[in-house]
Amino acid sequence: MREVKTGLFQSVDGVVESPNLWQFDSFDEELGAGMGTMMTQTDTVLLGRRSYEEWAGYWPNAGQEDPFASFINPVEKFVASRTLTGELAWQNSTLIQAPLEDFVCELRQSDGGDISVCGSISVVRQLLFAGLLDSLLLMVHPVIAGAGKHLFESGDPVTRLVLQDSQQTSKGNMLLSYGRHSS
């Protein structure tokens, strides 16, 4: 069975939205190596509507010398949206026609590499609480963002996790990988 994974940049105060506003110079070689590993293991990407719209407006025009552009543009992308309709313009992008959880259950049973949720905070939340996210990597940067969307919200269900891996990088980032607790 294929695994569903995600990696989110996060500030110490829990902000996961718009890391370009607070990441500054903390992106280091270890983060780059981790992203490189993710890209070599992933052959399918899941995106929510907002991430799709933001990324589709940027990455197709980014130079192919950018390692992420050379990964994200040709990779198979499935987009979860309640408002988008019809054909999607960004190459290899397909609108999910079934309920997200049903689609992901079926996709996990297909042949291929890892399935990565890129950005898409609402999709990460939905799959995590449905028990369909195998790995949640939080790349915690040494900064307090002060404002922005958090991954977890007041009223979320109690959800036990298990630490799969941890690493401190040379610029003080903490890479914390969690899976759901088996109970």
Short mmCIF file of C-alpha atoms in Angstrom, two decimals:
data_model
loop_
_atom_site.label_atom_id
_atom_site.label_comp_id
_atom_site.label_asym_id
_atom_site.label_seq_id
_atom_site.Cartn_x
_atom_site.Cartn_y
_atom_site.Cartn_z
CA MET A 1 0.00 0.00 0.00
CA ARG A 2 1.23 3.48 -0.88
CA GLU A 3 1.90 5.94 1.92
CA VAL A 4 0.42 9.42 2.24
CA LYS A 5 2.88 11.95 3.63
CA THR A 6 3.16 15.68 4.14
CA GLY A 7 5.76 18.17 5.25
CA LEU A 8 4.89 21.62 6.50
CA PHE A 9 7.14 24.50 7.45
CA GLN A 10 6.07 25.74 10.87
CA SER A 11 7.05 28.58 13.17
CA VAL A 12 7.65 27.95 16.88
CA ASP A 13 4.24 29.50 17.61
CA GLY A 14 2.55 27.01 15.27
CA VAL A 15 1.97 29.07 12.13
CA VAL A 16 2.07 26.99 8.91
CA GLU A 17 0.72 29.57 6.49
CA SER A 18 2.95 31.65 4.17
CA PRO A 19 6.37 30.49 5.38
CA ASN A 20 7.93 32.85 2.85
CA LEU A 21 7.01 35.65 5.27
CA TRP A 22 8.95 34.24 8.22
CA GLN A 23 11.40 31.60 6.99
CA PHE A 24 14.15 34.17 6.36
CA ASP A 25 17.59 32.52 6.07
CA SER A 26 16.79 29.38 8.08
CA PHE A 27 16.34 27.13 5.04
CA ASP A 28 19.52 25.07 5.20
CA GLU A 29 21.23 22.12 3.48
CA GLU A 30 19.48 19.57 5.70
CA LEU A 31 16.04 20.94 4.77
CA GLY A 32 17.07 20.89 1.12
CA ALA A 33 18.26 17.28 1.41
CA GLY A 34 14.99 16.28 3.09
CA MET A 35 12.96 17.90 0.34
CA GLY A 36 15.16 16.17 -2.24
CA THR A 37 14.42 12.80 -0.63
CA MET A 38 10.70 13.56 -0.60
CA MET A 39 10.78 14.48 -4.28
CA THR A 40 12.54 11.26 -5.30
CA GLN A 41 10.04 9.10 -3.39
CA THR A 42 6.88 10.94 -4.50
CA ASP A 43 5.11 10.37 -7.78
CA THR A 44 1.68 11.76 -6.87
CA VAL A 45 0.78 15.07 -5.20
CA LEU A 46 -2.46 16.11 -3.53
CA LEU A 47 -3.37 19.80 -3.38
CA GLY A 48 -6.28 21.77 -2.03
CA ARG A 49 -7.87 24.51 -4.12
CA ARG A 50 -6.01 27.42 -2.52
CA SER A 51 -2.59 25.80 -2.86
CA TYR A 52 -3.41 24.73 -6.40
CA GLU A 53 -4.41 28.26 -7.43
CA GLU A 54 -1.35 29.86 -5.79
CA TRP A 55 1.10 27.29 -7.10
CA ALA A 56 -0.43 27.06 -10.60
CA GLY A 57 0.14 30.79 -10.91
CA TYR A 58 3.80 30.51 -9.96
CA TRP A 59 5.52 27.15 -10.58
CA PRO A 60 4.76 26.71 -14.31
CA ASN A 61 6.65 29.96 -14.91
CA ALA A 62 9.56 29.18 -12.59
CA GLY A 63 12.74 28.13 -14.31
CA GLN A 64 13.35 24.39 -14.59
CA GLU A 65 16.74 24.99 -12.93
CA ASP A 66 14.78 25.28 -9.68
CA PRO A 67 14.73 21.74 -8.24
CA PHE A 68 11.19 22.09 -6.90
CA ALA A 69 9.88 23.42 -10.22
CA SER A 70 11.42 20.46 -12.05
CA PHE A 71 9.60 18.18 -9.58
CA ILE A 72 6.20 19.83 -9.16
CA ASN A 73 5.44 20.74 -12.77
CA PRO A 74 5.59 17.25 -14.35
CA VAL A 75 4.39 15.23 -11.32
CA GLU A 76 0.82 13.86 -11.28
CA LYS A 77 -1.34 16.26 -9.25
CA PHE A 78 -4.84 15.70 -7.87
CA VAL A 79 -6.78 18.71 -6.62
CA ALA A 80 -9.46 18.62 -3.92
CA SER A 81 -11.99 21.40 -4.37
CA ARG A 82 -15.67 22.05 -3.83
CA THR A 83 -15.64 25.09 -6.14
CA LEU A 84 -13.35 24.35 -9.11
CA THR A 85 -14.91 22.70 -12.15
CA GLY A 86 -13.77 21.42 -15.52
CA GLU A 87 -10.27 20.94 -16.85
CA LEU A 88 -7.37 22.33 -14.85
CA ALA A 89 -4.76 24.35 -16.73
CA TRP A 90 -1.59 23.30 -14.88
CA GLN A 91 0.01 20.29 -16.55
CA ASN A 92 -0.78 16.88 -15.07
CA SER A 93 -3.46 18.32 -12.76
CA THR A 94 -6.78 16.55 -12.30
CA LEU A 95 -9.77 17.61 -10.23
CA ILE A 96 -10.82 14.95 -7.72
CA GLN A 97 -14.42 13.95 -8.54
CA ALA A 98 -15.08 11.72 -5.50
CA PRO A 99 -15.12 12.57 -1.80
CA LEU A 100 -11.47 13.19 -0.78
CA GLU A 101 -11.26 10.37 1.75
CA ASP A 102 -12.72 7.81 -0.68
CA PHE A 103 -10.37 9.00 -3.42
CA VAL A 104 -7.31 8.74 -1.18
CA CYS A 105 -8.28 5.26 0.04
CA GLU A 106 -8.48 4.09 -3.57
CA LEU A 107 -5.28 5.91 -4.57
CA ARG A 108 -3.37 4.24 -1.71
CA GLN A 109 -4.29 0.86 -3.18
CA SER A 110 -2.84 1.71 -6.61
CA ASP A 111 0.73 1.11 -7.76
CA GLY A 112 3.29 3.84 -7.32
CA GLY A 113 5.49 5.74 -4.92
CA ASP A 114 4.55 8.01 -2.07
CA ILE A 115 1.59 10.35 -2.24
CA SER A 116 2.51 13.78 -0.87
CA VAL A 117 0.13 16.48 0.31
CA CYS A 118 1.88 19.75 -0.62
CA GLY A 119 0.82 22.87 1.28
CA SER A 120 -2.94 22.47 1.53
CA ILE A 121 -3.53 22.83 5.26
CA SER A 122 -7.20 21.83 5.05
CA VAL A 123 -6.36 18.65 3.12
CA VAL A 124 -3.66 17.73 5.65
CA ARG A 125 -6.14 18.23 8.50
CA GLN A 126 -8.87 16.19 6.83
CA LEU A 127 -6.58 13.26 6.02
CA LEU A 128 -4.89 13.31 9.45
CA PHE A 129 -8.16 13.20 11.38
CA ALA A 130 -9.54 10.53 9.00
CA GLY A 131 -6.52 8.31 9.76
CA LEU A 132 -5.25 8.47 6.17
CA LEU A 133 -2.01 10.40 6.73
CA ASP A 134 0.93 8.08 7.36
CA SER A 135 3.52 10.75 8.11
CA LEU A 136 3.30 14.38 9.23
CA LEU A 137 6.67 16.14 9.03
CA LEU A 138 6.78 19.47 10.84
CA MET A 139 9.84 21.54 9.92
CA VAL A 140 9.90 23.94 12.85
CA HIS A 141 11.86 27.13 12.18
CA PRO A 142 13.42 29.16 15.01
CA VAL A 143 11.05 32.10 14.63
CA ILE A 144 7.80 33.38 16.11
CA ALA A 145 5.59 34.35 13.19
CA GLY A 146 3.06 36.18 15.33
CA ALA A 147 0.16 35.76 12.90
CA GLY A 148 -1.13 33.27 10.38
CA LYS A 149 -3.04 30.04 10.10
CA HIS A 150 -2.19 27.19 12.45
CA LEU A 151 -2.42 23.51 11.54
CA PHE A 152 -4.35 22.66 14.69
CA GLU A 153 -7.36 24.54 16.00
CA SER A 154 -9.31 24.77 19.22
CA GLY A 155 -11.89 22.01 19.24
CA ASP A 156 -9.87 19.49 17.21
CA PRO A 157 -10.33 15.92 18.42
CA VAL A 158 -7.73 14.43 20.73
CA THR A 159 -5.44 12.55 18.36
CA ARG A 160 -2.49 10.52 19.63
CA LEU A 161 0.68 10.60 17.55
CA VAL A 162 3.97 8.74 17.69
CA LEU A 163 7.33 10.33 16.90
CA GLN A 164 8.80 8.57 13.84
CA ASP A 165 11.99 10.62 13.52
CA SER A 166 13.61 13.85 14.71
CA GLN A 167 16.59 15.92 13.63
CA GLN A 168 18.05 19.31 14.44
CA THR A 169 19.57 21.12 11.47
CA SER A 170 22.61 23.37 11.35
CA LYS A 171 20.45 26.53 11.36
CA GLY A 172 18.37 25.42 14.33
CA ASN A 173 15.35 23.95 12.55
CA MET A 174 13.71 20.92 14.13
CA LEU A 175 12.47 18.22 11.78
CA LEU A 176 9.79 16.27 13.63
CA SER A 177 8.08 13.40 11.84
CA TYR A 178 4.90 11.99 13.38
CA GLY A 179 2.55 9.14 12.55
CA ARG A 180 -0.77 8.26 14.14
CA HIS A 181 -0.61 6.20 17.31
CA SER A 182 -1.95 2.69 16.70
CA SER A 183 -4.50 2.84 19.52
#
